[in-house]
Each structure stands twice: as structure tokens, then as C-alpha cells.
Amino acid sequence: MASSSTSAIHKSSFKYDVFLSFRGIDTRTNFVDHLYDALKRQNIETYKDDKNLQKGNKISKELIKAIEESRFHVIVFSKNYASSLWCLDELVKIMECQKKQTGQTVYPIFYDVEPTEVRKQSGALGEAIAKHENKVGDGKWREALKEAADLGGWELKKTANGHEKCEPLAATAKAKEE
């Protein structure tokens, strides 16, 4: 448990406790909404993209700032995650922050994909990333996918027997914060 003075220092160094990276068409109205609600119930300040972000191919300055100002990054890998250039650019930025060792931590969640599919870019995720081959960023995206998949994370199929239980994930984030 951290002392109150340590917590105060931590709180001032990051605007958000958690940044959620996900592909909306796969997870926004189910798993990510459940996770977001569970985090908020634990009073964990969570960044989730909203209607204020302009959608497009390039990552916005606002999103980059939110990534930099978040202590934890939760990446929800799903079958269509790599079909979004926006998600791939987010992932690259998240992994850059991880490498800088600024006290930020990345937690991958594998939602309806296996870690090996993300690591090797195979299956549906592999098909999605293949559509971006030879585009600017292709090498960075592939490397970031591999690096993130090599981190310890949760496989929902194994963690909750396929059920979308978010309370244990929220409790882990809360414990790390303290």
C-alpha cells in the first residue's frame, strides 16, 4: 500500500490512471463498456475515446497527449484491431511510451484472439494487418503488435471461461495504483 504522500505524487504525474485502446466495432458496446464501468466504479480515472475525437486515419494530438498522460495502457486486441490505422498508430505510441520507462505499464487483453495470433500476425488479425502492407508505418505496426503480445496479459477465453468479467481486471489496476 502506498502512503498518501506517494499517492499524491503519483496522481499529479499522470492525468489518467488507464488509457483504453480497442477496436470499437468489436468491443465498444460489450467488453470495453463493461471494463470502463468496472474501472469507474473503482474510482480509476480512465480515458476512453469519445465523440469529441475526430475520426480519421491519423492519430490526433489529443489522443497522443492522453496516451502520454496515462499510467496504464490497456490494449484490447480483437479480430479487427489491426484493420484500424487509428488503433495501430495508438499501439505504436503506447509501446514508445513503454520503452521510455516513464512509469507507464502496458496490459494486453486478448479478446477473441490468441496471443500467438497477435505476435505472429496470423488468423483474422493477420488478414487485417496484411491489408496495410507497404503503407507508411507497416514495420512499426508489426513490431508494436509483436512487442505487446510478448507482454503478460489476459486471455479472456482462459481467464473467465469466455465470460466478459471485468471486475478482476479493474481490481488489478486499482492494486497497481496503490
PDB file of C-alpha atoms in Angstrom:
ATOM      1  CA  MET A   1       0.000   0.000   0.000  1.00  0.00           C
ATOM      2  CA  ALA A   2       1.340   3.427  -0.894  1.00  0.00           C
ATOM      3  CA  SER A   3       1.398   6.244   1.583  1.00  0.00           C
ATOM      4  CA  SER A   4      -0.873   9.192   0.949  1.00  0.00           C
ATOM      5  CA  SER A   5       2.086  11.392   0.001  1.00  0.00           C
ATOM      6  CA  THR A   6       3.249   8.828  -2.580  1.00  0.00           C
ATOM      7  CA  SER A   7      -0.267   8.617  -3.986  1.00  0.00           C
ATOM      8  CA  ALA A   8      -0.458  12.395  -4.235  1.00  0.00           C
ATOM      9  CA  ILE A   9       2.802  12.491  -6.208  1.00  0.00           C
ATOM     10  CA  HIS A  10       1.600   9.704  -8.468  1.00  0.00           C
ATOM     11  CA  LYS A  11      -1.761  11.367  -9.088  1.00  0.00           C
ATOM     12  CA  SER A  12      -0.108  14.627 -10.099  1.00  0.00           C
ATOM     13  CA  SER A  13       2.263  12.966 -12.567  1.00  0.00           C
ATOM     14  CA  PHE A  14      -0.480  11.325 -14.652  1.00  0.00           C
ATOM     15  CA  LYS A  15      -3.809  12.777 -15.698  1.00  0.00           C
ATOM     16  CA  TYR A  16      -5.346   9.331 -16.281  1.00  0.00           C
ATOM     17  CA  ASP A  17      -4.849   6.064 -14.477  1.00  0.00           C
ATOM     18  CA  VAL A  18      -5.843   3.968 -17.505  1.00  0.00           C
ATOM     19  CA  PHE A  19      -5.953   4.528 -21.259  1.00  0.00           C
ATOM     20  CA  LEU A  20      -8.129   2.037 -23.167  1.00  0.00           C
ATOM     21  CA  SER A  21      -7.068   1.096 -26.696  1.00  0.00           C
ATOM     22  CA  PHE A  22      -9.605  -1.007 -28.612  1.00  0.00           C
ATOM     23  CA  ARG A  23     -11.375  -1.536 -31.922  1.00  0.00           C
ATOM     24  CA  GLY A  24     -14.843  -0.145 -31.472  1.00  0.00           C
ATOM     25  CA  ILE A  25     -16.732  -2.409 -33.852  1.00  0.00           C
ATOM     26  CA  ASP A  26     -15.530  -5.472 -31.936  1.00  0.00           C
ATOM     27  CA  THR A  27     -15.668  -4.393 -28.318  1.00  0.00           C
ATOM     28  CA  ARG A  28     -17.093  -0.908 -27.676  1.00  0.00           C
ATOM     29  CA  THR A  29     -20.652  -1.881 -26.760  1.00  0.00           C
ATOM     30  CA  ASN A  30     -19.767  -5.039 -24.876  1.00  0.00           C
ATOM     31  CA  PHE A  31     -16.421  -5.813 -23.256  1.00  0.00           C
ATOM     32  CA  VAL A  32     -14.934  -2.291 -23.279  1.00  0.00           C
ATOM     33  CA  ASP A  33     -18.118  -0.735 -21.883  1.00  0.00           C
ATOM     34  CA  HIS A  34     -18.115  -3.343 -19.081  1.00  0.00           C
ATOM     35  CA  LEU A  35     -14.414  -2.745 -18.379  1.00  0.00           C
ATOM     36  CA  TYR A  36     -14.811   1.027 -18.409  1.00  0.00           C
ATOM     37  CA  ASP A  37     -17.741   0.832 -15.977  1.00  0.00           C
ATOM     38  CA  ALA A  38     -15.806  -1.518 -13.660  1.00  0.00           C
ATOM     39  CA  LEU A  39     -12.811   0.837 -13.636  1.00  0.00           C
ATOM     40  CA  LYS A  40     -15.009   3.869 -12.927  1.00  0.00           C
ATOM     41  CA  ARG A  41     -16.700   2.012 -10.031  1.00  0.00           C
ATOM     42  CA  GLN A  42     -13.204   1.604  -8.544  1.00  0.00           C
ATOM     43  CA  ASN A  43     -12.651   5.385  -8.958  1.00  0.00           C
ATOM     44  CA  ILE A  44      -9.972   4.746 -11.558  1.00  0.00           C
ATOM     45  CA  GLU A  45      -9.650   7.724 -13.910  1.00  0.00           C
ATOM     46  CA  THR A  46      -9.983   6.108 -17.333  1.00  0.00           C
ATOM     47  CA  TYR A  47      -9.565   7.567 -20.813  1.00  0.00           C
ATOM     48  CA  LYS A  48     -11.872   6.100 -23.427  1.00  0.00           C
ATOM     49  CA  ASP A  49     -12.232   7.764 -26.797  1.00  0.00           C
ATOM     50  CA  ASP A  50     -15.447   9.666 -27.164  1.00  0.00           C
ATOM     51  CA  LYS A  51     -17.474  11.762 -29.561  1.00  0.00           C
ATOM     52  CA  ASN A  52     -15.053  14.690 -29.217  1.00  0.00           C
ATOM     53  CA  LEU A  53     -12.325  12.920 -31.148  1.00  0.00           C
ATOM     54  CA  GLN A  54     -12.344  13.464 -34.866  1.00  0.00           C
ATOM     55  CA  LYS A  55     -12.204  10.153 -36.669  1.00  0.00           C
ATOM     56  CA  GLY A  56      -9.668   9.711 -39.421  1.00  0.00           C
ATOM     57  CA  ASN A  57      -6.603   7.850 -40.489  1.00  0.00           C
ATOM     58  CA  LYS A  58      -4.066   9.767 -38.435  1.00  0.00           C
ATOM     59  CA  ILE A  59      -3.857   9.715 -34.675  1.00  0.00           C
ATOM     60  CA  SER A  60      -4.893  13.045 -33.199  1.00  0.00           C
ATOM     61  CA  LYS A  61      -2.785  15.253 -30.952  1.00  0.00           C
ATOM     62  CA  GLU A  62      -5.406  14.908 -28.237  1.00  0.00           C
ATOM     63  CA  LEU A  63      -5.115  11.131 -28.302  1.00  0.00           C
ATOM     64  CA  ILE A  64      -1.311  11.243 -28.214  1.00  0.00           C
ATOM     65  CA  LYS A  65      -1.482  13.518 -25.178  1.00  0.00           C
ATOM     66  CA  ALA A  66      -3.947  11.180 -23.430  1.00  0.00           C
ATOM     67  CA  ILE A  67      -1.612   8.220 -24.070  1.00  0.00           C
ATOM     68  CA  GLU A  68       1.366  10.139 -22.672  1.00  0.00           C
ATOM     69  CA  GLU A  69      -0.647  11.235 -19.623  1.00  0.00           C
ATOM     70  CA  SER A  70      -1.853   7.729 -18.678  1.00  0.00           C
ATOM     71  CA  ARG A  71      -0.111   5.472 -16.182  1.00  0.00           C
ATOM     72  CA  PHE A  72      -1.551   2.207 -17.521  1.00  0.00           C
ATOM     73  CA  HIS A  73      -2.406   1.303 -21.086  1.00  0.00           C
ATOM     74  CA  VAL A  74      -4.921  -1.487 -21.592  1.00  0.00           C
ATOM     75  CA  ILE A  75      -4.900  -2.775 -25.150  1.00  0.00           C
ATOM     76  CA  VAL A  76      -7.892  -4.912 -26.071  1.00  0.00           C
ATOM     77  CA  PHE A  77      -6.750  -6.971 -29.045  1.00  0.00           C
ATOM     78  CA  SER A  78      -9.609  -8.297 -31.149  1.00  0.00           C
ATOM     79  CA  LYS A  79     -10.001  -9.735 -34.633  1.00  0.00           C
ATOM     80  CA  ASN A  80     -10.416  -6.315 -36.255  1.00  0.00           C
ATOM     81  CA  TYR A  81      -7.961  -4.356 -34.084  1.00  0.00           C
ATOM     82  CA  ALA A  82      -5.323  -4.285 -36.835  1.00  0.00           C
ATOM     83  CA  SER A  83      -7.828  -3.228 -39.501  1.00  0.00           C
ATOM     84  CA  SER A  84      -7.798   0.258 -37.986  1.00  0.00           C
ATOM     85  CA  LEU A  85      -4.866   2.544 -38.790  1.00  0.00           C
ATOM     86  CA  TRP A  86      -6.015   4.611 -35.812  1.00  0.00           C
ATOM     87  CA  CYS A  87      -5.606   1.612 -33.453  1.00  0.00           C
ATOM     88  CA  LEU A  88      -2.230   0.720 -34.958  1.00  0.00           C
ATOM     89  CA  ASP A  89      -0.938   4.272 -34.532  1.00  0.00           C
ATOM     90  CA  GLU A  90      -2.208   4.264 -30.936  1.00  0.00           C
ATOM     91  CA  LEU A  91      -0.405   0.992 -30.320  1.00  0.00           C
ATOM     92  CA  VAL A  92       2.895   2.335 -31.676  1.00  0.00           C
ATOM     93  CA  LYS A  93       2.641   5.389 -29.400  1.00  0.00           C
ATOM     94  CA  ILE A  94       1.763   3.215 -26.391  1.00  0.00           C
ATOM     95  CA  MET A  95       4.756   0.955 -26.991  1.00  0.00           C
ATOM     96  CA  GLU A  96       7.031   4.006 -27.426  1.00  0.00           C
ATOM     97  CA  CYS A  97       5.885   5.243 -24.003  1.00  0.00           C
ATOM     98  CA  GLN A  98       6.530   1.783 -22.550  1.00  0.00           C
ATOM     99  CA  LYS A  99      10.119   1.842 -23.831  1.00  0.00           C
ATOM    100  CA  LYS A 100      10.824   5.248 -22.270  1.00  0.00           C
ATOM    101  CA  GLN A 101      10.344   3.717 -18.811  1.00  0.00           C
ATOM    102  CA  THR A 102       8.339   6.642 -17.514  1.00  0.00           C
ATOM    103  CA  GLY A 103       6.433   4.533 -15.010  1.00  0.00           C
ATOM    104  CA  GLN A 104       3.855   3.541 -17.581  1.00  0.00           C
ATOM    105  CA  THR A 105       2.731  -0.079 -17.914  1.00  0.00           C
ATOM    106  CA  VAL A 106       1.001  -1.909 -20.765  1.00  0.00           C
ATOM    107  CA  TYR A 107      -1.557  -4.662 -20.198  1.00  0.00           C
ATOM    108  CA  PRO A 108      -2.780  -6.577 -23.249  1.00  0.00           C
ATOM    109  CA  ILE A 109      -6.153  -8.289 -23.236  1.00  0.00           C
ATOM    110  CA  PHE A 110      -6.794 -10.876 -25.929  1.00  0.00           C
ATOM    111  CA  TYR A 111     -10.473 -10.702 -26.828  1.00  0.00           C
ATOM    112  CA  ASP A 112     -11.452 -13.494 -29.186  1.00  0.00           C
ATOM    113  CA  VAL A 113      -7.840 -13.774 -30.435  1.00  0.00           C
ATOM    114  CA  GLU A 114      -4.879 -15.752 -29.156  1.00  0.00           C
ATOM    115  CA  PRO A 115      -1.623 -14.032 -28.129  1.00  0.00           C
ATOM    116  CA  THR A 116       0.174 -16.031 -30.839  1.00  0.00           C
ATOM    117  CA  GLU A 117      -2.174 -14.582 -33.479  1.00  0.00           C
ATOM    118  CA  VAL A 118      -1.136 -11.073 -32.417  1.00  0.00           C
ATOM    119  CA  ARG A 119       2.543 -11.980 -32.038  1.00  0.00           C
ATOM    120  CA  LYS A 120       2.756 -13.758 -35.417  1.00  0.00           C
ATOM    121  CA  GLN A 121       0.062 -11.633 -37.072  1.00  0.00           C
ATOM    122  CA  SER A 122      -1.904 -14.649 -38.203  1.00  0.00           C
ATOM    123  CA  GLY A 123      -5.609 -15.505 -38.356  1.00  0.00           C
ATOM    124  CA  ALA A 124      -8.159 -12.707 -38.703  1.00  0.00           C
ATOM    125  CA  LEU A 125      -5.788 -10.175 -37.143  1.00  0.00           C
ATOM    126  CA  GLY A 126      -3.107 -11.196 -39.645  1.00  0.00           C
ATOM    127  CA  GLU A 127      -5.507 -10.707 -42.525  1.00  0.00           C
ATOM    128  CA  ALA A 128      -6.359  -7.255 -41.207  1.00  0.00           C
ATOM    129  CA  ILE A 129      -2.709  -6.134 -40.898  1.00  0.00           C
ATOM    130  CA  ALA A 130      -1.895  -7.589 -44.333  1.00  0.00           C
ATOM    131  CA  LYS A 131      -4.272  -5.061 -45.894  1.00  0.00           C
ATOM    132  CA  HIS A 132      -1.903  -2.314 -44.720  1.00  0.00           C
ATOM    133  CA  GLU A 133       1.242  -3.872 -46.193  1.00  0.00           C
ATOM    134  CA  ASN A 134       3.635  -1.431 -47.823  1.00  0.00           C
ATOM    135  CA  LYS A 135       1.948   1.553 -46.172  1.00  0.00           C
ATOM    136  CA  VAL A 136       3.972   4.016 -44.134  1.00  0.00           C
ATOM    137  CA  GLY A 137       4.130   2.562 -40.643  1.00  0.00           C
ATOM    138  CA  ASP A 138       3.796  -1.103 -41.655  1.00  0.00           C
ATOM    139  CA  GLY A 139       7.082  -2.135 -39.987  1.00  0.00           C
ATOM    140  CA  LYS A 140       6.360  -0.112 -36.837  1.00  0.00           C
ATOM    141  CA  TRP A 141       2.856  -1.564 -36.555  1.00  0.00           C
ATOM    142  CA  ARG A 142       4.066  -5.142 -36.931  1.00  0.00           C
ATOM    143  CA  GLU A 143       6.833  -4.653 -34.362  1.00  0.00           C
ATOM    144  CA  ALA A 144       4.456  -2.992 -31.887  1.00  0.00           C
ATOM    145  CA  LEU A 145       1.980  -5.888 -32.239  1.00  0.00           C
ATOM    146  CA  LYS A 146       4.740  -8.398 -31.519  1.00  0.00           C
ATOM    147  CA  GLU A 147       6.118  -6.422 -28.555  1.00  0.00           C
ATOM    148  CA  ALA A 148       2.682  -6.012 -26.985  1.00  0.00           C
ATOM    149  CA  ALA A 149       1.817  -9.692 -27.453  1.00  0.00           C
ATOM    150  CA  ASP A 150       5.057 -10.636 -25.676  1.00  0.00           C
ATOM    151  CA  LEU A 151       3.889  -8.838 -22.521  1.00  0.00           C
ATOM    152  CA  GLY A 152       1.947 -10.630 -19.815  1.00  0.00           C
ATOM    153  CA  GLY A 153      -1.756 -10.139 -20.254  1.00  0.00           C
ATOM    154  CA  TRP A 154      -5.156 -11.749 -20.074  1.00  0.00           C
ATOM    155  CA  GLU A 155      -6.722 -14.197 -22.497  1.00  0.00           C
ATOM    156  CA  LEU A 156     -10.440 -13.888 -21.911  1.00  0.00           C
ATOM    157  CA  LYS A 157     -11.088 -17.428 -23.096  1.00  0.00           C
ATOM    158  CA  LYS A 158      -8.844 -18.713 -20.304  1.00  0.00           C
ATOM    159  CA  THR A 159      -9.267 -16.017 -17.653  1.00  0.00           C
ATOM    160  CA  ALA A 160     -13.050 -16.017 -17.365  1.00  0.00           C
ATOM    161  CA  ASN A 161     -14.058 -19.152 -19.295  1.00  0.00           C
ATOM    162  CA  GLY A 162     -15.197 -16.922 -22.147  1.00  0.00           C
ATOM    163  CA  HIS A 163     -17.301 -14.643 -19.927  1.00  0.00           C
ATOM    164  CA  GLU A 164     -16.705 -10.903 -20.038  1.00  0.00           C
ATOM    165  CA  LYS A 165     -15.817 -10.427 -16.385  1.00  0.00           C
ATOM    166  CA  CYS A 166     -14.125  -7.091 -15.865  1.00  0.00           C
ATOM    167  CA  GLU A 167     -14.094  -6.756 -12.085  1.00  0.00           C
ATOM    168  CA  PRO A 168     -10.812  -8.757 -11.670  1.00  0.00           C
ATOM    169  CA  LEU A 169      -9.122  -6.535 -14.265  1.00  0.00           C
ATOM    170  CA  ALA A 170     -10.350  -3.386 -12.512  1.00  0.00           C
ATOM    171  CA  ALA A 171      -9.172  -4.733  -9.159  1.00  0.00           C
ATOM    172  CA  THR A 172      -5.710  -5.408 -10.599  1.00  0.00           C
ATOM    173  CA  ALA A 173      -5.488  -1.837 -11.915  1.00  0.00           C
ATOM    174  CA  LYS A 174      -6.631  -0.488  -8.544  1.00  0.00           C
ATOM    175  CA  ALA A 175      -3.978  -2.562  -6.709  1.00  0.00           C
ATOM    176  CA  LYS A 176      -1.227  -1.376  -9.063  1.00  0.00           C
ATOM    177  CA  GLU A 177      -2.301   2.227  -8.496  1.00  0.00           C
ATOM    178  CA  GLU A 178      -1.876   1.854  -4.736  1.00  0.00           C
TER     179      GLU A 178
END
